[in-house]
PDB file of C-alpha atoms and ligand atoms in Angstrom:
ATOM      1  CA  UNK A   1     -11.045  -8.516  28.412  1.00  0.00           C
ATOM      2  CA  UNK A   2     -13.272 -11.019  27.750  1.00  0.00           C
ATOM      3  CA  UNK A   3     -12.484 -13.520  25.056  1.00  0.00           C
ATOM      4  CA  UNK A   4     -14.235 -13.201  21.999  1.00  0.00           C
ATOM      5  CA  UNK A   5     -17.594 -15.237  22.059  1.00  0.00           C
ATOM      6  CA  UNK A   6     -16.971 -18.434  19.080  1.00  0.00           C
ATOM      7  CA  UNK A   7     -19.853 -19.237  17.095  1.00  0.00           C
ATOM      8  CA  UNK A   8     -21.431 -22.334  17.495  1.00  0.00           C
ATOM      9  CA  UNK A   9     -20.465 -24.670  14.878  1.00  0.00           C
ATOM     10  CA  UNK A  10     -22.908 -27.374  13.451  1.00  0.00           C
ATOM     11  CA  UNK A  11     -22.253 -29.928  11.087  1.00  0.00           C
ATOM     12  CA  UNK A  12     -25.733 -31.355  10.210  1.00  0.00           C
ATOM     13  CA  UNK A  13     -28.379 -29.708   7.977  1.00  0.00           C
ATOM     14  CA  UNK A  14     -31.368 -29.808  10.666  1.00  0.00           C
ATOM     15  CA  UNK A  15     -29.498 -28.252  13.171  1.00  0.00           C
ATOM     16  CA  UNK A  16     -28.351 -24.434  11.197  1.00  0.00           C
ATOM     17  CA  UNK A  17     -31.950 -24.731   9.539  1.00  0.00           C
ATOM     18  CA  UNK A  18     -33.103 -25.098  13.762  1.00  0.00           C
ATOM     19  CA  UNK A  19     -30.255 -21.462  13.885  1.00  0.00           C
ATOM     20  CA  UNK A  20     -31.802 -19.994  11.410  1.00  0.00           C
ATOM     21  CA  UNK A  21     -35.173 -20.105  12.242  1.00  0.00           C
ATOM     22  CA  UNK A  22     -34.543 -19.161  15.318  1.00  0.00           C
ATOM     23  CA  UNK A  23     -33.321 -16.429  14.108  1.00  0.00           C
ATOM     24  CA  UNK A  24     -36.332 -15.359  11.659  1.00  0.00           C
ATOM     25  CA  UNK A  25     -38.485 -15.772  14.888  1.00  0.00           C
ATOM     26  CA  UNK A  26     -36.723 -13.325  15.997  1.00  0.00           C
ATOM     27  CA  UNK A  27     -36.811 -10.572  13.590  1.00  0.00           C
ATOM     28  CA  UNK A  28     -33.183 -11.072  12.204  1.00  0.00           C
ATOM     29  CA  UNK A  29     -32.368 -11.271   8.459  1.00  0.00           C
ATOM     30  CA  UNK A  30     -29.381 -13.834   7.869  1.00  0.00           C
ATOM     31  CA  UNK A  31     -26.301 -12.623   5.918  1.00  0.00           C
ATOM     32  CA  UNK A  32     -24.162 -16.086   4.415  1.00  0.00           C
ATOM     33  CA  UNK A  33     -20.446 -16.570   3.553  1.00  0.00           C
ATOM     34  CA  UNK A  34     -20.164 -19.293   2.060  1.00  0.00           C
ATOM     35  CA  UNK A  35     -16.128 -20.212   2.254  1.00  0.00           C
ATOM     36  CA  UNK A  36     -13.833 -23.440   1.786  1.00  0.00           C
ATOM     37  CA  UNK A  37     -11.857 -22.452   4.882  1.00  0.00           C
ATOM     38  CA  UNK A  38      -8.548 -21.505   5.577  1.00  0.00           C
ATOM     39  CA  UNK A  39      -9.962 -18.436   6.169  1.00  0.00           C
ATOM     40  CA  UNK A  40      -7.960 -15.366   5.532  1.00  0.00           C
ATOM     41  CA  UNK A  41      -8.344 -11.316   5.117  1.00  0.00           C
ATOM     42  CA  UNK A  42      -9.963 -11.628   1.680  1.00  0.00           C
ATOM     43  CA  UNK A  43     -12.374 -13.900   3.785  1.00  0.00           C
ATOM     44  CA  UNK A  44     -12.576 -11.954   6.755  1.00  0.00           C
ATOM     45  CA  UNK A  45     -13.736  -8.753   4.875  1.00  0.00           C
ATOM     46  CA  UNK A  46     -16.433 -10.896   3.974  1.00  0.00           C
ATOM     47  CA  UNK A  47     -17.950 -11.473   7.191  1.00  0.00           C
ATOM     48  CA  UNK A  48     -17.257  -8.070   8.136  1.00  0.00           C
ATOM     49  CA  UNK A  49     -19.506  -6.801   5.551  1.00  0.00           C
ATOM     50  CA  UNK A  50     -22.500  -9.660   6.187  1.00  0.00           C
ATOM     51  CA  UNK A  51     -21.904  -8.471   9.551  1.00  0.00           C
ATOM     52  CA  UNK A  52     -22.675  -5.028   8.546  1.00  0.00           C
ATOM     53  CA  UNK A  53     -25.751  -5.632   6.425  1.00  0.00           C
ATOM     54  CA  UNK A  54     -27.205  -8.423   8.377  1.00  0.00           C
ATOM     55  CA  UNK A  55     -28.502  -9.524  11.885  1.00  0.00           C
ATOM     56  CA  UNK A  56     -27.623 -12.925  12.203  1.00  0.00           C
ATOM     57  CA  UNK A  57     -24.341 -13.507  10.464  1.00  0.00           C
ATOM     58  CA  UNK A  58     -23.672 -17.626   9.012  1.00  0.00           C
ATOM     59  CA  UNK A  59     -20.583 -18.354   7.058  1.00  0.00           C
ATOM     60  CA  UNK A  60     -19.789 -21.719   5.686  1.00  0.00           C
ATOM     61  CA  UNK A  61     -16.903 -23.931   5.963  1.00  0.00           C
ATOM     62  CA  UNK A  62     -17.106 -26.819   3.244  1.00  0.00           C
ATOM     63  CA  UNK A  63     -14.060 -28.060   1.367  1.00  0.00           C
ATOM     64  CA  UNK A  64     -16.626 -28.725  -1.771  1.00  0.00           C
ATOM     65  CA  UNK A  65     -14.782 -31.834  -3.662  1.00  0.00           C
ATOM     66  CA  UNK A  66     -17.528 -31.720  -6.753  1.00  0.00           C
ATOM     67  CA  UNK A  67     -15.404 -28.971  -7.413  1.00  0.00           C
ATOM     68  CA  UNK A  68     -11.787 -29.756  -8.043  1.00  0.00           C
ATOM     69  CA  UNK A  69     -11.072 -31.786 -11.391  1.00  0.00           C
ATOM     70  CA  UNK A  70      -9.169 -34.763 -11.640  1.00  0.00           C
ATOM     71  CA  UNK A  71      -5.317 -34.101 -10.080  1.00  0.00           C
ATOM     72  CA  UNK A  72      -5.955 -30.594  -8.525  1.00  0.00           C
ATOM     73  CA  UNK A  73      -5.747 -30.030  -5.092  1.00  0.00           C
ATOM     74  CA  UNK A  74      -8.316 -31.448  -2.980  1.00  0.00           C
ATOM     75  CA  UNK A  75      -6.145 -33.312  -0.563  1.00  0.00           C
ATOM     76  CA  UNK A  76      -4.125 -30.776   0.321  1.00  0.00           C
ATOM     77  CA  UNK A  77      -6.556 -27.893   1.298  1.00  0.00           C
ATOM     78  CA  UNK A  78      -5.965 -26.603   3.857  1.00  0.00           C
ATOM     79  CA  UNK A  79      -8.473 -28.338   6.541  1.00  0.00           C
ATOM     80  CA  UNK A  80      -7.938 -25.154   9.907  1.00  0.00           C
ATOM     81  CA  UNK A  81     -11.568 -25.391  11.088  1.00  0.00           C
ATOM     82  CA  UNK A  82     -10.624 -24.557  14.918  1.00  0.00           C
ATOM     83  CA  UNK A  83      -8.349 -21.678  13.609  1.00  0.00           C
ATOM     84  CA  UNK A  84     -11.249 -21.121  11.696  1.00  0.00           C
ATOM     85  CA  UNK A  85     -14.369 -21.228  14.521  1.00  0.00           C
ATOM     86  CA  UNK A  86     -12.351 -18.857  16.257  1.00  0.00           C
ATOM     87  CA  UNK A  87     -11.509 -16.285  13.775  1.00  0.00           C
ATOM     88  CA  UNK A  88     -14.872 -16.045  12.506  1.00  0.00           C
ATOM     89  CA  UNK A  89     -15.852 -15.368  16.173  1.00  0.00           C
ATOM     90  CA  UNK A  90     -13.427 -12.849  16.033  1.00  0.00           C
ATOM     91  CA  UNK A  91     -15.569 -11.150  13.981  1.00  0.00           C
ATOM     92  CA  UNK A  92     -19.373 -11.728  14.911  1.00  0.00           C
ATOM     93  CA  UNK A  93     -19.932 -14.361  13.098  1.00  0.00           C
ATOM     94  CA  UNK A  94     -22.906 -16.119  14.555  1.00  0.00           C
ATOM     95  CA  UNK A  95     -22.866 -19.470  13.312  1.00  0.00           C
ATOM     96  CA  UNK A  96     -20.525 -21.910  10.888  1.00  0.00           C
ATOM     97  CA  UNK A  97     -21.635 -24.476   9.528  1.00  0.00           C
ATOM     98  CA  UNK A  98     -19.376 -27.373   8.677  1.00  0.00           C
ATOM     99  CA  UNK A  99     -20.606 -29.847   6.812  1.00  0.00           C
ATOM    100  CA  UNK A 100     -18.960 -33.808   6.007  1.00  0.00           C
ATOM    101  CA  UNK A 101     -18.901 -34.460   2.551  1.00  0.00           C
ATOM    102  CA  UNK A 102     -21.775 -37.394   3.740  1.00  0.00           C
ATOM    103  CA  UNK A 103     -24.051 -34.622   4.864  1.00  0.00           C
ATOM    104  CA  UNK A 104     -23.393 -32.344   1.396  1.00  0.00           C
ATOM    105  CA  UNK A 105     -24.112 -35.395  -0.743  1.00  0.00           C
ATOM    106  CA  UNK A 106     -26.802 -38.373  -0.587  1.00  0.00           C
ATOM    107  CA  UNK A 107     -24.874 -41.356  -1.558  1.00  0.00           C
ATOM    108  CA  UNK A 108     -27.274 -41.578  -4.616  1.00  0.00           C
ATOM    109  CA  UNK A 109     -27.354 -37.324  -5.598  1.00  0.00           C
ATOM    110  CA  UNK A 110     -27.548 -37.600  -9.366  1.00  0.00           C
ATOM    111  CA  UNK A 111     -28.513 -33.879  -9.424  1.00  0.00           C
ATOM    112  CA  UNK A 112     -26.697 -30.941 -10.330  1.00  0.00           C
ATOM    113  CA  UNK A 113     -26.897 -27.030 -11.179  1.00  0.00           C
ATOM    114  CA  UNK A 114     -25.773 -25.859 -14.358  1.00  0.00           C
ATOM    115  CA  UNK A 115     -25.443 -22.515 -15.804  1.00  0.00           C
ATOM    116  CA  UNK A 116     -24.153 -22.333 -19.634  1.00  0.00           C
ATOM    117  CA  UNK A 117     -22.763 -20.270 -22.251  1.00  0.00           C
ATOM    118  CA  UNK A 118     -20.428 -18.339 -19.356  1.00  0.00           C
ATOM    119  CA  UNK A 119     -18.685 -21.056 -17.000  1.00  0.00           C
ATOM    120  CA  UNK A 120     -17.527 -22.016 -20.816  1.00  0.00           C
ATOM    121  CA  UNK A 121     -14.889 -19.137 -21.270  1.00  0.00           C
ATOM    122  CA  UNK A 122     -11.952 -18.061 -18.917  1.00  0.00           C
ATOM    123  CA  UNK A 123     -11.673 -20.762 -16.038  1.00  0.00           C
ATOM    124  CA  UNK A 124     -13.992 -22.790 -18.028  1.00  0.00           C
ATOM    125  CA  UNK A 125     -12.311 -24.674 -20.461  1.00  0.00           C
ATOM    126  CA  UNK A 126      -9.458 -25.263 -17.789  1.00  0.00           C
ATOM    127  CA  UNK A 127     -11.649 -26.821 -15.146  1.00  0.00           C
ATOM    128  CA  UNK A 128     -13.944 -28.552 -17.019  1.00  0.00           C
ATOM    129  CA  UNK A 129     -17.247 -29.547 -14.374  1.00  0.00           C
ATOM    130  CA  UNK A 130     -15.283 -26.977 -11.392  1.00  0.00           C
ATOM    131  CA  UNK A 131     -18.498 -24.505 -12.086  1.00  0.00           C
ATOM    132  CA  UNK A 132     -21.167 -27.306 -12.040  1.00  0.00           C
ATOM    133  CA  UNK A 133     -19.716 -28.240  -8.440  1.00  0.00           C
ATOM    134  CA  UNK A 134     -19.713 -24.638  -6.985  1.00  0.00           C
ATOM    135  CA  UNK A 135     -22.822 -23.891  -8.176  1.00  0.00           C
ATOM    136  CA  UNK A 136     -25.031 -27.460  -6.735  1.00  0.00           C
ATOM    137  CA  UNK A 137     -23.113 -26.764  -3.570  1.00  0.00           C
ATOM    138  CA  UNK A 138     -24.093 -23.075  -3.164  1.00  0.00           C
ATOM    139  CA  UNK A 139     -27.350 -23.961  -4.188  1.00  0.00           C
ATOM    140  CA  UNK A 140     -27.275 -27.012  -2.005  1.00  0.00           C
ATOM    141  CA  UNK A 141     -26.715 -24.179   0.922  1.00  0.00           C
ATOM    142  CA  UNK A 142     -28.998 -21.517  -0.258  1.00  0.00           C
ATOM    143  CA  UNK A 143     -31.454 -24.063  -0.408  1.00  0.00           C
ATOM    144  CA  UNK A 144     -29.814 -24.691   3.638  1.00  0.00           C
ATOM    145  CA  UNK A 145     -29.514 -21.825   4.995  1.00  0.00           C
ATOM    146  CA  UNK A 146     -32.084 -19.733   2.457  1.00  0.00           C
ATOM    147  CA  UNK A 147     -30.220 -16.247   3.607  1.00  0.00           C
ATOM    148  CA  UNK A 148     -31.623 -12.916   2.435  1.00  0.00           C
ATOM    149  CA  UNK A 149     -27.475 -11.788   1.412  1.00  0.00           C
ATOM    150  CA  UNK A 150     -25.162 -13.742  -0.013  1.00  0.00           C
ATOM    151  CA  UNK A 151     -21.279 -12.544  -0.037  1.00  0.00           C
ATOM    152  CA  UNK A 152     -18.434 -13.542  -2.575  1.00  0.00           C
ATOM    153  CA  UNK A 153     -15.467 -11.879  -3.313  1.00  0.00           C
ATOM    154  CA  UNK A 154     -14.242  -9.966  -7.208  1.00  0.00           C
ATOM    155  CA  UNK A 155     -11.215 -12.019  -6.846  1.00  0.00           C
ATOM    156  CA  UNK A 156     -13.768 -15.037  -8.099  1.00  0.00           C
ATOM    157  CA  UNK A 157     -15.142 -12.911 -10.636  1.00  0.00           C
ATOM    158  CA  UNK A 158     -16.471 -15.345 -13.085  1.00  0.00           C
ATOM    159  CA  UNK A 159     -18.075 -17.234 -10.322  1.00  0.00           C
ATOM    160  CA  UNK A 160     -19.810 -14.112  -9.481  1.00  0.00           C
ATOM    161  CA  UNK A 161     -21.109 -14.133 -12.700  1.00  0.00           C
ATOM    162  CA  UNK A 162     -22.063 -17.649 -13.019  1.00  0.00           C
ATOM    163  CA  UNK A 163     -23.722 -17.222  -9.385  1.00  0.00           C
ATOM    164  CA  UNK A 164     -25.412 -14.095  -9.696  1.00  0.00           C
ATOM    165  CA  UNK A 165     -26.537 -15.633 -13.220  1.00  0.00           C
ATOM    166  CA  UNK A 166     -27.937 -18.937 -11.518  1.00  0.00           C
ATOM    167  CA  UNK A 167     -29.819 -17.102  -9.039  1.00  0.00           C
ATOM    168  CA  UNK A 168     -31.399 -14.874 -11.353  1.00  0.00           C
ATOM    169  CA  UNK A 169     -32.879 -17.614 -13.557  1.00  0.00           C
ATOM    170  CA  UNK A 170     -33.840 -19.913 -11.000  1.00  0.00           C
ATOM    171  CA  UNK A 171     -35.761 -17.400  -9.023  1.00  0.00           C
ATOM    172  CA  UNK A 172     -33.956 -17.830  -6.465  1.00  0.00           C
ATOM    173  CA  UNK A 173     -34.803 -15.034  -3.085  1.00  0.00           C
ATOM    174  CA  UNK A 174     -31.109 -13.520  -2.492  1.00  0.00           C
ATOM    175  CA  UNK A 175     -29.220 -10.994  -3.623  1.00  0.00           C
ATOM    176  CA  UNK A 176     -26.085 -12.052  -4.549  1.00  0.00           C
ATOM    177  CA  UNK A 177     -23.126  -9.647  -2.730  1.00  0.00           C
ATOM    178  CA  UNK A 178     -19.398  -9.318  -5.009  1.00  0.00           C
ATOM    179  CA  UNK A 179     -16.884  -7.692  -2.296  1.00  0.00           C
ATOM    180  CA  UNK A 180     -13.667  -5.780  -3.276  1.00  0.00           C
ATOM    181  CA  UNK A 181     -10.422  -8.275  -3.646  1.00  0.00           C
ATOM    182  CA  UNK A 182      -8.425  -7.586  -1.128  1.00  0.00           C
ATOM    183  CA  UNK A 183      -4.346  -7.353  -1.282  1.00  0.00           C
ATOM    184  CA  UNK A 184      -1.317  -7.822   0.299  1.00  0.00           C
ATOM    185  CA  UNK A 185       0.711  -4.815   0.179  1.00  0.00           C
ATOM    186  CA  UNK A 186       2.790  -5.768  -2.441  1.00  0.00           C
ATOM    187  CA  UNK A 187      -0.635  -5.744  -4.383  1.00  0.00           C
ATOM    188  CA  UNK A 188      -1.219 -10.309  -4.788  1.00  0.00           C
ATOM    189  CA  UNK A 189      -4.603 -11.323  -3.951  1.00  0.00           C
ATOM    190  CA  UNK A 190      -4.844 -12.783  -0.861  1.00  0.00           C
ATOM    191  CA  UNK A 191      -5.945 -15.684  -1.742  1.00  0.00           C
ATOM    192  CA  UNK A 192      -5.799 -19.604   0.209  1.00  0.00           C
ATOM    193  CA  UNK A 193      -3.678 -21.070  -2.428  1.00  0.00           C
ATOM    194  CA  UNK A 194      -1.235 -18.636  -1.652  1.00  0.00           C
ATOM    195  CA  UNK A 195       0.637 -20.693   0.886  1.00  0.00           C
ATOM    196  CA  UNK A 196       1.481 -23.129  -2.121  1.00  0.00           C
ATOM    197  CA  UNK A 197       4.327 -21.008  -3.558  1.00  0.00           C
ATOM    198  CA  UNK A 198       7.545 -20.613  -2.549  1.00  0.00           C
ATOM    199  CA  UNK A 199       9.646 -17.406  -0.768  1.00  0.00           C
ATOM    200  CA  UNK A 200      10.395 -17.177  -4.609  1.00  0.00           C
ATOM    201  CA  UNK A 201       7.203 -17.755  -6.264  1.00  0.00           C
ATOM    202  CA  UNK A 202       5.746 -15.664  -3.576  1.00  0.00           C
ATOM    203  CA  UNK A 203       7.617 -12.526  -4.968  1.00  0.00           C
ATOM    204  CA  UNK A 204       6.763 -13.733  -8.776  1.00  0.00           C
ATOM    205  CA  UNK A 205       3.343 -13.811  -7.662  1.00  0.00           C
ATOM    206  CA  UNK A 206       3.472  -9.876  -8.221  1.00  0.00           C
ATOM    207  CA  UNK A 207       3.032 -10.260 -11.986  1.00  0.00           C
ATOM    208  CA  UNK A 208      -0.015 -11.475 -12.041  1.00  0.00           C
ATOM    209  CA  UNK A 209      -1.219  -7.603 -10.186  1.00  0.00           C
ATOM    210  CA  UNK A 210       1.704  -6.264 -12.294  1.00  0.00           C
ATOM    211  CA  UNK A 211      -0.012  -7.162 -15.718  1.00  0.00           C
ATOM    212  CA  UNK A 212      -3.312  -6.144 -14.709  1.00  0.00           C
ATOM    213  CA  UNK A 213      -1.951  -2.829 -13.714  1.00  0.00           C
ATOM    214  CA  UNK A 214       0.261  -2.190 -16.522  1.00  0.00           C
ATOM    215  CA  UNK A 215      -2.702  -2.891 -19.058  1.00  0.00           C
ATOM    216  CA  UNK A 216      -5.007  -0.277 -16.288  1.00  0.00           C
ATOM    217  CA  UNK A 217      -1.995   2.744 -17.472  1.00  0.00           C
ATOM    218  CA  UNK A 218      -1.914   1.116 -20.636  1.00  0.00           C
ATOM    219  CA  UNK A 219      -6.051   1.796 -21.004  1.00  0.00           C
ATOM    220  CA  UNK A 220      -5.707   5.612 -19.303  1.00  0.00           C
ATOM    221  CA  UNK A 221      -3.146   6.440 -21.283  1.00  0.00           C
ATOM    222  CA  UNK A 222      -5.381   5.543 -24.686  1.00  0.00           C
ATOM    223  CA  UNK A 223      -4.396   1.889 -25.686  1.00  0.00           C
ATOM    224  CA  UNK A 224      -7.559   0.517 -27.159  1.00  0.00           C
ATOM    225  CA  UNK A 225      -6.648  -2.800 -28.697  1.00  0.00           C
ATOM    226  CA  UNK A 226      -7.160  -5.633 -26.839  1.00  0.00           C
ATOM    227  CA  UNK A 227      -4.813  -7.590 -28.286  1.00  0.00           C
ATOM    228  CA  UNK A 228      -1.875  -5.515 -27.261  1.00  0.00           C
ATOM    229  CA  UNK A 229      -3.065  -4.671 -23.974  1.00  0.00           C
ATOM    230  CA  UNK A 230      -3.387  -9.074 -23.250  1.00  0.00           C
ATOM    231  CA  UNK A 231       0.346  -9.440 -25.208  1.00  0.00           C
ATOM    232  CA  UNK A 232       1.528  -6.695 -22.420  1.00  0.00           C
ATOM    233  CA  UNK A 233      -0.072  -8.494 -20.278  1.00  0.00           C
ATOM    234  CA  UNK A 234       1.689 -12.097 -20.603  1.00  0.00           C
ATOM    235  CA  UNK A 235       5.290 -11.150 -21.273  1.00  0.00           C
ATOM    236  CA  UNK A 236       5.193  -9.286 -17.555  1.00  0.00           C
ATOM    237  CA  UNK A 237       3.682 -12.840 -16.482  1.00  0.00           C
ATOM    238  CA  UNK A 238       6.121 -14.179 -18.808  1.00  0.00           C
ATOM    239  CA  UNK A 239       9.210 -12.480 -17.576  1.00  0.00           C
ATOM    240  CA  UNK A 240       8.441 -12.443 -14.078  1.00  0.00           C
ATOM    241  CA  UNK A 241       9.461 -16.863 -14.308  1.00  0.00           C
ATOM    242  CA  UNK A 242       9.114 -19.540 -14.714  1.00  0.00           C
ATOM    243  CA  UNK A 243       4.087 -20.061 -15.561  1.00  0.00           C
ATOM    244  CA  UNK A 244       2.316 -21.357 -17.247  1.00  0.00           C
ATOM    245  CA  UNK A 245      -0.434 -19.175 -18.507  1.00  0.00           C
ATOM    246  CA  UNK A 246      -3.635 -20.295 -18.131  1.00  0.00           C
ATOM    247  CA  UNK A 247      -5.124 -17.909 -20.039  1.00  0.00           C
ATOM    248  CA  UNK A 248      -5.176 -14.179 -20.095  1.00  0.00           C
ATOM    249  CA  UNK A 249      -8.458 -11.952 -21.712  1.00  0.00           C
ATOM    250  CA  UNK A 250     -10.248  -8.632 -22.089  1.00  0.00           C
ATOM    251  CA  UNK A 251     -13.943  -9.335 -22.065  1.00  0.00           C
ATOM    252  CA  UNK A 252     -17.501  -7.860 -20.607  1.00  0.00           C
ATOM    253  CA  UNK A 253     -18.069  -7.996 -16.904  1.00  0.00           C
ATOM    254  CA  UNK A 254     -21.576  -9.271 -17.064  1.00  0.00           C
ATOM    255  CA  UNK A 255     -21.604 -11.067 -20.224  1.00  0.00           C
ATOM    256  CA  UNK A 256     -18.002 -12.312 -20.524  1.00  0.00           C
ATOM    257  CA  UNK A 257     -17.826 -11.914 -24.324  1.00  0.00           C
ATOM    258  CA  UNK A 258     -14.556 -10.701 -25.478  1.00  0.00           C
ATOM    259  CA  UNK A 259     -14.867  -7.008 -26.312  1.00  0.00           C
ATOM    260  CA  UNK A 260     -11.859  -5.025 -28.370  1.00  0.00           C
ATOM    261  CA  UNK A 261     -11.115  -2.052 -29.080  1.00  0.00           C
ATOM    262  CA  UNK A 262     -11.805  -1.063 -25.152  1.00  0.00           C
ATOM    263  CA  UNK A 263     -14.832   1.473 -25.711  1.00  0.00           C
ATOM    264  CA  UNK A 264     -16.559   0.078 -22.384  1.00  0.00           C
ATOM    265  CA  UNK A 265     -15.886  -1.081 -19.203  1.00  0.00           C
ATOM    266  CA  UNK A 266     -14.125  -4.507 -19.094  1.00  0.00           C
ATOM    267  CA  UNK A 267     -13.247  -7.145 -16.681  1.00  0.00           C
ATOM    268  CA  UNK A 268      -9.394  -7.905 -17.723  1.00  0.00           C
ATOM    269  CA  UNK A 269      -8.940 -11.083 -16.041  1.00  0.00           C
ATOM    270  CA  UNK A 270      -5.673 -14.051 -15.618  1.00  0.00           C
ATOM    271  CA  UNK A 271      -4.951 -17.151 -14.589  1.00  0.00           C
ATOM    272  CA  UNK A 272      -1.676 -18.254 -13.986  1.00  0.00           C
ATOM    273  CA  UNK A 273       0.390 -21.498 -12.503  1.00  0.00           C
ATOM    274  CA  UNK A 274       3.630 -20.744 -10.780  1.00  0.00           C
ATOM    275  CA  UNK A 275       4.875 -24.404  -9.512  1.00  0.00           C
ATOM    276  CA  UNK A 276       1.934 -26.074  -8.219  1.00  0.00           C
ATOM    277  CA  UNK A 277      -0.183 -23.623  -7.751  1.00  0.00           C
ATOM    278  CA  UNK A 278      -2.529 -21.510 -10.169  1.00  0.00           C
ATOM    279  CA  UNK A 279      -3.575 -17.745  -9.168  1.00  0.00           C
ATOM    280  CA  UNK A 280      -6.511 -16.237 -10.597  1.00  0.00           C
ATOM    281  CA  UNK A 281      -6.635 -12.626 -10.540  1.00  0.00           C
ATOM    282  CA  UNK A 282      -8.755  -9.559 -12.077  1.00  0.00           C
ATOM    283  CA  UNK A 283      -9.649  -5.891 -12.970  1.00  0.00           C
ATOM    284  CA  UNK A 284     -12.343  -3.425 -13.847  1.00  0.00           C
ATOM    285  CA  UNK A 285     -11.484  -1.212 -15.757  1.00  0.00           C
ATOM    286  CA  UNK A 286     -13.578   1.779 -17.872  1.00  0.00           C
ATOM    287  CA  UNK A 287     -12.042   4.089 -20.480  1.00  0.00           C
ATOM    288  CA  UNK A 288     -13.667   6.227 -19.404  1.00  0.00           C
ATOM    289  CA  UNK A 289     -12.257   7.346 -16.421  1.00  0.00           C
ATOM    290  CA  UNK A 290      -8.800   9.129 -15.668  1.00  0.00           C
ATOM    291  CA  UNK A 291      -6.379   7.043 -13.863  1.00  0.00           C
TER     292      UNK A 291
HETATM  293  O1  PAF B 301     -15.006 -19.382  -3.429  1.00  0.00           O
HETATM  294  C1  PAF B 301     -15.010 -20.173  -2.376  1.00  0.00           C
HETATM  295  O2  PAF B 301     -13.983 -20.666  -2.014  1.00  0.00           O
HETATM  296  C2  PAF B 301     -16.553 -21.499  -3.581  1.00  0.00           C
HETATM  297  O3  PAF B 301     -16.397 -21.967  -4.709  1.00  0.00           O
HETATM  298  C3  PAF B 301     -17.440 -21.458  -2.738  1.00  0.00           C
HETATM  299  C4  PAF B 301     -18.367 -20.247  -3.223  1.00  0.00           C
HETATM  300  C5  PAF B 301     -17.428 -21.643  -1.084  1.00  0.00           C
HETATM  301  C6  PAF B 301     -17.829 -22.639  -3.377  1.00  0.00           C
HETATM  302  O4  PAF B 301     -17.569 -24.270  -2.561  1.00  0.00           O
END
């Protein structure tokens, strides 16, 4: 059996542009999966989807410092480039772009991209500046790679909504495809930050999924009062063990405005700190659909 081909791993913008230009000349469409590395099954599902839809698949791996708020885990964020490049090769990535901070950010850069409104709710108030860091780095990646389609996970629902709006407002000729959340067998959403959980915290972390599924069931049983749903979810989270709830919200999936009562499809989203880990998760529930 032959070993899977390792993709080209490049660090400079010129090298990416060269590879992508060759692929375009060969008539291939370009798919981009932006990541911060420490790849898990959630990322791999995005790459597989990119492989299905694109002639040439680029995965970017960059732990973007500007989206970490002071005191967050920038320094301890897992950096596993070798293993990530091998994993990319196994699932058919053509190019890995792994720039340094110096390559991505000029020392004298003063330009950022900001999407207002949508970034001022849910995670926004708890992570000031985070989304500006995301939209700026993703704009840069879009300019560098110029993909036809970019793939993001539904687990970061707010990020996906914000990026879609950015693409629309700035007339970027890029399709944003949002792919389903990938979960562990017990329901915990896959995340690079799950690695920080102790065995006890890992067990406790299933409470996020249980809270969301409880809300889904309550809606299926006829509950429409968002305040009641939120109170029950908070109770599920708090009774599972020590945690700090950043928010539990029921909002419109596109505008992120609070919805109460639940008379249309809603995004139920939460963010909870367990130990050192800040975990997020969400589901979309349509009250008109049977359970
Ligand atoms: O979702 C992520 O991993 C990051 O926010 C992204 C989109 C790669 C930007 O750094």
